Short mmCIF file of C-alpha atoms and ligand atoms in Angstrom, two decimals:
data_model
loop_
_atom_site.label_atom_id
_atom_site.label_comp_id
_atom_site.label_asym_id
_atom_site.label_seq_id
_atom_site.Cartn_x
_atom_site.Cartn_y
_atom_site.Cartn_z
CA UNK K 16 -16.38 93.94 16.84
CA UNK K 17 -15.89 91.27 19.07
CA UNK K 18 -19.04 89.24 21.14
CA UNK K 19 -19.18 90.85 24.28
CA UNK K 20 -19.67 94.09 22.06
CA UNK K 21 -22.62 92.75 20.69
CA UNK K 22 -24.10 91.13 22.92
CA UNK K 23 -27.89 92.67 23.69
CA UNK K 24 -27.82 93.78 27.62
CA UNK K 25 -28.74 90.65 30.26
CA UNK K 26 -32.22 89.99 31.17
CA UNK K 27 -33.51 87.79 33.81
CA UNK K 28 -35.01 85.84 30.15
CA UNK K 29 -31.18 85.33 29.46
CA UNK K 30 -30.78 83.21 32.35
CA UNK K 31 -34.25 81.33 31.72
CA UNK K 32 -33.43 77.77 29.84
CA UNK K 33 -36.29 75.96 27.83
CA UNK K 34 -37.03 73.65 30.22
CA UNK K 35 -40.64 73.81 31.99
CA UNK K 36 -40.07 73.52 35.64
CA UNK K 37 -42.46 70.56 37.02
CA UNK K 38 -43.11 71.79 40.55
CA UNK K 39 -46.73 71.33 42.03
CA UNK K 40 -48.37 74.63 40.28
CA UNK K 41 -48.33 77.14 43.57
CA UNK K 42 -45.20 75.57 45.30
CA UNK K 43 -42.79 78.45 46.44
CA UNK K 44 -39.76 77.28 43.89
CA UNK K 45 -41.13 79.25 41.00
CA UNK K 46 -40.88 82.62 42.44
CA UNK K 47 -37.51 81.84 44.08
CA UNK K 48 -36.20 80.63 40.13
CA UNK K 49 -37.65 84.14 38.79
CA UNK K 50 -35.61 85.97 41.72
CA UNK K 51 -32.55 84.23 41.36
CA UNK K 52 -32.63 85.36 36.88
CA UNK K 53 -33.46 88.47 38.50
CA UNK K 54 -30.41 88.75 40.80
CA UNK K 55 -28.07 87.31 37.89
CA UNK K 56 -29.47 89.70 35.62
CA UNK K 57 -28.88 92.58 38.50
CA UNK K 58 -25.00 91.38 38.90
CA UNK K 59 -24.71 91.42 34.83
CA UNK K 60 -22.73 88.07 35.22
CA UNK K 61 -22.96 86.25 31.72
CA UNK K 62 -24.28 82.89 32.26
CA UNK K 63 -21.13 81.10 31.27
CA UNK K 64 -19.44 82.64 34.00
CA UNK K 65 -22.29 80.99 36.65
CA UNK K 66 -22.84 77.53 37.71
CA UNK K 67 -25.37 76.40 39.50
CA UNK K 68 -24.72 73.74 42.15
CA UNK K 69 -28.10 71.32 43.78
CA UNK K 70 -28.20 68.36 45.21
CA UNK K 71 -31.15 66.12 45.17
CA UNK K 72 -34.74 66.94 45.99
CA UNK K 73 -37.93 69.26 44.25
CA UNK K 74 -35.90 72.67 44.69
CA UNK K 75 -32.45 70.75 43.56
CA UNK K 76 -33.77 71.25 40.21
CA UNK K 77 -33.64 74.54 40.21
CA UNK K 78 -30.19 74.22 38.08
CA UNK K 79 -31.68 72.47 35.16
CA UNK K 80 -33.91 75.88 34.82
CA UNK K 81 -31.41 77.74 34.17
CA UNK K 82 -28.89 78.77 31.30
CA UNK K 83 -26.10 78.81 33.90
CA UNK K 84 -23.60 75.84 34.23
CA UNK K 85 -25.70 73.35 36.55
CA UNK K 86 -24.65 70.74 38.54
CA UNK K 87 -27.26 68.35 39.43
CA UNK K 88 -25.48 66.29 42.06
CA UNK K 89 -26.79 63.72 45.08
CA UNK K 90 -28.46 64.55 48.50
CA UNK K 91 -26.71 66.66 50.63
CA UNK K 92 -23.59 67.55 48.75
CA UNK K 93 -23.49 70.37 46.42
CA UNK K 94 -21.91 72.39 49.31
CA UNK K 95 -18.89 70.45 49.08
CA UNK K 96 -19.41 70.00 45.35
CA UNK K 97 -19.54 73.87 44.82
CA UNK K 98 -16.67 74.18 47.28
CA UNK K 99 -13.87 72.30 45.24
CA UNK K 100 -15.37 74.03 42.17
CA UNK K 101 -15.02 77.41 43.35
CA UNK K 102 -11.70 76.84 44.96
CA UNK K 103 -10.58 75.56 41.91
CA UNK K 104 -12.13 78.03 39.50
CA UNK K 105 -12.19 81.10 40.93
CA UNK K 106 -12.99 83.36 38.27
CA UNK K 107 -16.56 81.73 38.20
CA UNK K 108 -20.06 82.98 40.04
CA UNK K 109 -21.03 80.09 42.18
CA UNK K 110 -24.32 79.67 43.40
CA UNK K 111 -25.52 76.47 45.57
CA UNK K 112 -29.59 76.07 45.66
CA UNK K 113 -31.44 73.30 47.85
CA UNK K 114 -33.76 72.25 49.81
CA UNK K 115 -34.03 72.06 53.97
CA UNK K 116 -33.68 68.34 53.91
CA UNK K 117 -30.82 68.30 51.17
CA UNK K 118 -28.82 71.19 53.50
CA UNK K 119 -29.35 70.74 56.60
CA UNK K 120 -30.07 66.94 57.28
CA UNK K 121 -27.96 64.42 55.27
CA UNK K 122 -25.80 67.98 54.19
CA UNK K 123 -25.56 69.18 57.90
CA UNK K 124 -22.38 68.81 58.09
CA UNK K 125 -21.18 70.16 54.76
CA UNK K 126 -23.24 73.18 56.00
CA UNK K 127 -21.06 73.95 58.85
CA UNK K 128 -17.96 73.45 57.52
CA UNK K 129 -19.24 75.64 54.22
CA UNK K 130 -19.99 78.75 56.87
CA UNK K 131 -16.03 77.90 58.41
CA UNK K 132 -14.39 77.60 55.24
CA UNK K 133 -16.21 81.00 53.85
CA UNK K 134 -15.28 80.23 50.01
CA UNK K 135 -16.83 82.82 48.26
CA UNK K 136 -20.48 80.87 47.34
CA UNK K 137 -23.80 81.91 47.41
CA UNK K 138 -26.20 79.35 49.09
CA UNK K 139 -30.24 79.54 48.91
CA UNK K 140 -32.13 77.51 50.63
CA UNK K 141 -35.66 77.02 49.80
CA UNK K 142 -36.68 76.28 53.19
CA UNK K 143 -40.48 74.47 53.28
CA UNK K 144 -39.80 72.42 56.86
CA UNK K 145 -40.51 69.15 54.91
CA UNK K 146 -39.10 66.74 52.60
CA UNK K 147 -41.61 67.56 49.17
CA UNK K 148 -39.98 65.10 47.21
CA UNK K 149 -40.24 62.35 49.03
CA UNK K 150 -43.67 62.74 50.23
CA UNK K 151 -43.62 64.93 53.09
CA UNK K 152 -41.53 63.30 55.79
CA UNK K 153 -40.48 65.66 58.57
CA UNK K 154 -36.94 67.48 57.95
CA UNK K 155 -35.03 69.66 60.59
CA UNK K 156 -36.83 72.92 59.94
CA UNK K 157 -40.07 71.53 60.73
CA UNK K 158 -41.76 72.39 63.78
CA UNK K 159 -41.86 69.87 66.41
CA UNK K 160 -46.31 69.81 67.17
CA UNK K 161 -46.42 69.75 62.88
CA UNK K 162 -49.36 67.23 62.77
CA UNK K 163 -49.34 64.22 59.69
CA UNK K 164 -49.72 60.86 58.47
CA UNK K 165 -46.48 60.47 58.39
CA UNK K 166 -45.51 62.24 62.40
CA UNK K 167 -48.56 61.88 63.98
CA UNK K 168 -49.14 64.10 66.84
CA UNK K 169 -45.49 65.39 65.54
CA UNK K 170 -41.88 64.88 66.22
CA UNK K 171 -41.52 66.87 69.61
CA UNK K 172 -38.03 67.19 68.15
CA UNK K 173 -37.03 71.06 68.37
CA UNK K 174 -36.44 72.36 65.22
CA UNK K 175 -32.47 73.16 63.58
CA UNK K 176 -32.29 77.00 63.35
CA UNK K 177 -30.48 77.14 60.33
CA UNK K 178 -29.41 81.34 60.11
CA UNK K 179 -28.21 81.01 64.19
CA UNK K 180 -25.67 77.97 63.19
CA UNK K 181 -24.64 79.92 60.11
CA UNK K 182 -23.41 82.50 62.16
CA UNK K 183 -21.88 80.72 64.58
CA UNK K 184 -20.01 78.68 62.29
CA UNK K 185 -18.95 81.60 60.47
CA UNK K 186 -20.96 82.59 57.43
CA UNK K 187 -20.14 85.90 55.86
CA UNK K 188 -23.61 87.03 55.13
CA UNK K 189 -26.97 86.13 56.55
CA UNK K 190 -30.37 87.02 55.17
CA UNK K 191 -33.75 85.70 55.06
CA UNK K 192 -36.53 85.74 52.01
CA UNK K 193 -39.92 84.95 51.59
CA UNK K 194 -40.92 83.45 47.87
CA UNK K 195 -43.72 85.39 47.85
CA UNK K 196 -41.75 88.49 47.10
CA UNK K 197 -39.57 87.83 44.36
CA UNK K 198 -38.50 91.65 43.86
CA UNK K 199 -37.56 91.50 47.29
CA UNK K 200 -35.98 88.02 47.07
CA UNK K 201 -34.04 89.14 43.73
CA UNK K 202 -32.30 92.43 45.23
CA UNK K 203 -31.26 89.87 48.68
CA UNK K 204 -29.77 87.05 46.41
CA UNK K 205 -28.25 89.82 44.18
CA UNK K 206 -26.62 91.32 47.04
CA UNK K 207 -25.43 87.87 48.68
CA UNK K 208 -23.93 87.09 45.14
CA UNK K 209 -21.80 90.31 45.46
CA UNK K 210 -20.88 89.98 49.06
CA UNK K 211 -17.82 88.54 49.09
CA UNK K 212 -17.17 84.98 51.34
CA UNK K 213 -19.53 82.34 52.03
CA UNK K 214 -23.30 84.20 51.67
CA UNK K 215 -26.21 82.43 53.11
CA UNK K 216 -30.06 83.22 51.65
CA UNK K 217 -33.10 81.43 53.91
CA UNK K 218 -35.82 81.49 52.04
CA UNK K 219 -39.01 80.67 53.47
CA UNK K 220 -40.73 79.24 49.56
CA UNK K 221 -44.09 77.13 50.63
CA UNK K 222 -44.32 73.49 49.68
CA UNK K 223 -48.44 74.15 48.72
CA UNK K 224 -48.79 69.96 48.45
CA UNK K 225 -47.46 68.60 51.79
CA UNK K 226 -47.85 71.68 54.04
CA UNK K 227 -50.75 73.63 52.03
CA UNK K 228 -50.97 75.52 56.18
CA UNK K 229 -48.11 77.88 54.64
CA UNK K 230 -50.10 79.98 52.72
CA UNK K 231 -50.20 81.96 55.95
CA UNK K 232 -46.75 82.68 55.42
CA UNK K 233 -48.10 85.59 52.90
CA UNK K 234 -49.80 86.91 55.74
CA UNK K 235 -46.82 86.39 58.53
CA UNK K 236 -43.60 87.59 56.29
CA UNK K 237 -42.52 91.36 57.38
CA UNK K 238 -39.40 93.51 56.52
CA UNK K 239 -36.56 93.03 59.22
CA UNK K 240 -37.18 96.44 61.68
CA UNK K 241 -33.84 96.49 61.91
CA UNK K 242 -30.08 97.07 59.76
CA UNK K 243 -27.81 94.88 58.85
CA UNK K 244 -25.16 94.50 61.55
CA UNK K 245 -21.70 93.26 61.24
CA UNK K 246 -21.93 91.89 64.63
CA UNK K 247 -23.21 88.03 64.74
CA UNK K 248 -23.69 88.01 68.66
CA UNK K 249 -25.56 90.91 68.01
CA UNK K 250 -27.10 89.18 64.92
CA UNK K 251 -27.51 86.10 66.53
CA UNK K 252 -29.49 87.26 69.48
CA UNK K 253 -31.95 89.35 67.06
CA UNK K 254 -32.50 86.43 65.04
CA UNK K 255 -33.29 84.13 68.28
CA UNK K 256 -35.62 86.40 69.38
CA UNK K 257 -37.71 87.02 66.17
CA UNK K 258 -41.00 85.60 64.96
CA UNK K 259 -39.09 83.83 62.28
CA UNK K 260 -40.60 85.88 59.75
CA UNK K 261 -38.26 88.90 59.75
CA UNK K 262 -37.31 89.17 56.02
CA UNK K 263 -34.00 91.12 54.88
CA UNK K 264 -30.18 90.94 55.04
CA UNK K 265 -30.06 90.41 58.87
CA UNK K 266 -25.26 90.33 58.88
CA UNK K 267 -22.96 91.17 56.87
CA UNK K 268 -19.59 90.55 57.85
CA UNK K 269 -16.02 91.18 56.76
CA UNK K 270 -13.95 87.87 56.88
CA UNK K 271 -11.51 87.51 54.37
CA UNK K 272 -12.96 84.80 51.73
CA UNK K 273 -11.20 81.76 51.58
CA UNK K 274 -9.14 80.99 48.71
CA UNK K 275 -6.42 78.70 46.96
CA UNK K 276 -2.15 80.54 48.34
CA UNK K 277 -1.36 82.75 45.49
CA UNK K 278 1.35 81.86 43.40
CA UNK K 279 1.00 78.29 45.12
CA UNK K 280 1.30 75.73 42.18
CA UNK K 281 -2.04 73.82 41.28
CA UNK K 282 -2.49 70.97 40.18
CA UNK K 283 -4.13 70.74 36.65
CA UNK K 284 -6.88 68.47 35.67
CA UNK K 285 -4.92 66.54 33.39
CA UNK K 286 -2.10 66.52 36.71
CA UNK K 287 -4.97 64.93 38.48
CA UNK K 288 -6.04 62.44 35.59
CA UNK K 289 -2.60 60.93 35.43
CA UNK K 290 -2.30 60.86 39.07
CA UNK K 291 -5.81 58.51 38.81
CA UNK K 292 -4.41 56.72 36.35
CA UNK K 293 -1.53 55.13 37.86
C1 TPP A 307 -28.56 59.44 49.74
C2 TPP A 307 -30.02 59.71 49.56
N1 TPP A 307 -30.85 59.60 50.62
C3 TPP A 307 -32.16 59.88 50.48
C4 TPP A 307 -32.65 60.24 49.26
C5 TPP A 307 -34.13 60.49 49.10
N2 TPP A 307 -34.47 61.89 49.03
C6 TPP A 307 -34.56 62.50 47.83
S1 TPP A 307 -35.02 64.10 47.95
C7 TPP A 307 -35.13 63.96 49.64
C8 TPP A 307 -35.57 65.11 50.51
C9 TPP A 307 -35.79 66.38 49.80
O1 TPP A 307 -36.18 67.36 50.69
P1 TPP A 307 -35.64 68.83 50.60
O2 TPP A 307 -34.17 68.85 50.44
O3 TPP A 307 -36.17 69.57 51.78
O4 TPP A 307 -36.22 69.38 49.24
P2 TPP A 307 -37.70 69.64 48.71
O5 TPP A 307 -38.06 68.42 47.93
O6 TPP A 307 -38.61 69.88 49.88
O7 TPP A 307 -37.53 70.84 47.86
C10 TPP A 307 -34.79 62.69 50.08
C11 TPP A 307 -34.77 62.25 51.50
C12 TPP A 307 -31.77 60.34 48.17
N3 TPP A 307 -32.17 60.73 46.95
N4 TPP A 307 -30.46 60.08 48.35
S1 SF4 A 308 -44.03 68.65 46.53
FE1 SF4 A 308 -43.92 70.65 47.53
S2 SF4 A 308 -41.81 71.35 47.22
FE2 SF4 A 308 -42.20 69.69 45.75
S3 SF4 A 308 -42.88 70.76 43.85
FE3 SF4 A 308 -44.71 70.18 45.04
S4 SF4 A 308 -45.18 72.03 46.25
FE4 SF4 A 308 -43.05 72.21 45.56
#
């Protein structure tokens, strides 16, 4: 009999490494690691078939948590890390999991251009409008009255609306979670992973340390009233009008994903090596 014959059904424990995650004990990351072994375990994906892409910050370390292929890269570029991978390896699940600061600040622009290209990835964001590792400096999600040592009186910078540009750049799939529902969370990532194209996953996870006022979130996060539409101007305008807190799969489209010319030649790694070399 050969391995995958043998092999005892996936769990969300099969996707669980050893490692103890060392997040602040309440912050949002937690639940949002237990959804995404959930969704893997949903999409019955062995976890040498999945990498994990992060860049830098106290949800980029999600990876390490995992018993996926990780990539533990620097601030702001797993988008374009997980990009060439994919594109390269297409057989492989690719997921991409960071922070607001990490994707939509110093990655910004790898953010667009990730929703344009639509390579088949899965990005989560654990959204907590503030930079956790660093100590709680604003980011672009945070609201622009948010009070603190470190913006007194606040920014009075209007805040990046990170699912409006994803659809007007071109993502494939737009939904928002809430970490506080990591059933709910698990079944949206799980979907996003099978969606084909570039699939984008908000999710609202609190940072308990540097903004303990989102604990309210539990109260303010409500299913989406509405279905997913394939329309993003008709997406778009739903989401711009929302309280922000409208959790579900809010588009999904049906752009063809973006991949290498078949029957194009590729270069191997060894091609590329010698090519180095020289
Ligand atoms: C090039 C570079 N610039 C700045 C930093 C410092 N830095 C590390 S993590 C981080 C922000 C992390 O915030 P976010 O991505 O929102 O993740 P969180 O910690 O809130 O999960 C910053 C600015 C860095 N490591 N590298
Ligand atoms: S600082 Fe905030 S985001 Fe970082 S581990 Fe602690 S609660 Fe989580």
């Amino acid at each position: 009999m050969n391995e995958v014959a043998t092999r005892a059904p996936l769990t969300a424990h099969s996707f669980k490494s050893s490692y103890k995650p060392i997040w602040c004990p309440g912050c949002g990351d937690y639940s949002v690691l237990s959804s995404v072994t959930k969704a893997l375990a949903m999409v019955a994906v062995p976890p040498e078939d999945v990498v994990v892409v992060s860049g830098i910050g106290c949800s980029s370390r999600l990876p390490a948590y995992t018993t996926c292929y990780g990539f533990h890269g620097v601030h702001g570029r797993a988008l374009a890390a997980a990009t060439g991978l994919k594109v390269a390896r297409p057989e492989l699940t690719v997921l991409v999991a960071g922070g607001d600061g990490d994707g939509y600040s110093i990655g910004g622009n790898h953010f667009l251009h990730a929703c344009r290209r639509n390579v088949d990835l899965t990005y989560i964001v654990m959204d907590n409008h503030v930079y956790g590792m660093t100590k709680g400096q604003p980011s672009p999600t945070t609201e622009p009255d948010w009070d603190s040592k470190l913006s007194p009186g606040g920014t009075g910078v209007r805040s990046f609306h990170p699912l409006v540009i994803a659809l007007a750049s071109g993502a494939n799939f737009v939904a928002r979670a809430f970490s506080g529902d990591p059933n709910g969370t698990a079944a949206i990532i799980a979907q996003a992973i099978r969606h084909p194209g570039f699939s984008f996953v908000e999710v609202l996870s609190p940072c308990v340390t540097f903004r303990p006022d989102q604990r309210e979130w539990k109260q303010m996060a409500h299913p989406a009233p509405v279905t997913p539409t394939d329309d993003p101007a008709r997406a778009a305008r739903r989401i711009m009008t929302d309280d922000g807190f409208n959790i579900g799969v809010l588009y999904a489209g049906d752009r063809k994903p973006y991949a290498t010319i078949p029957g194009k030649p590729q270069a191997t790694v060894a091609d590329l090596e010698t090519e180095f070399e020289q």
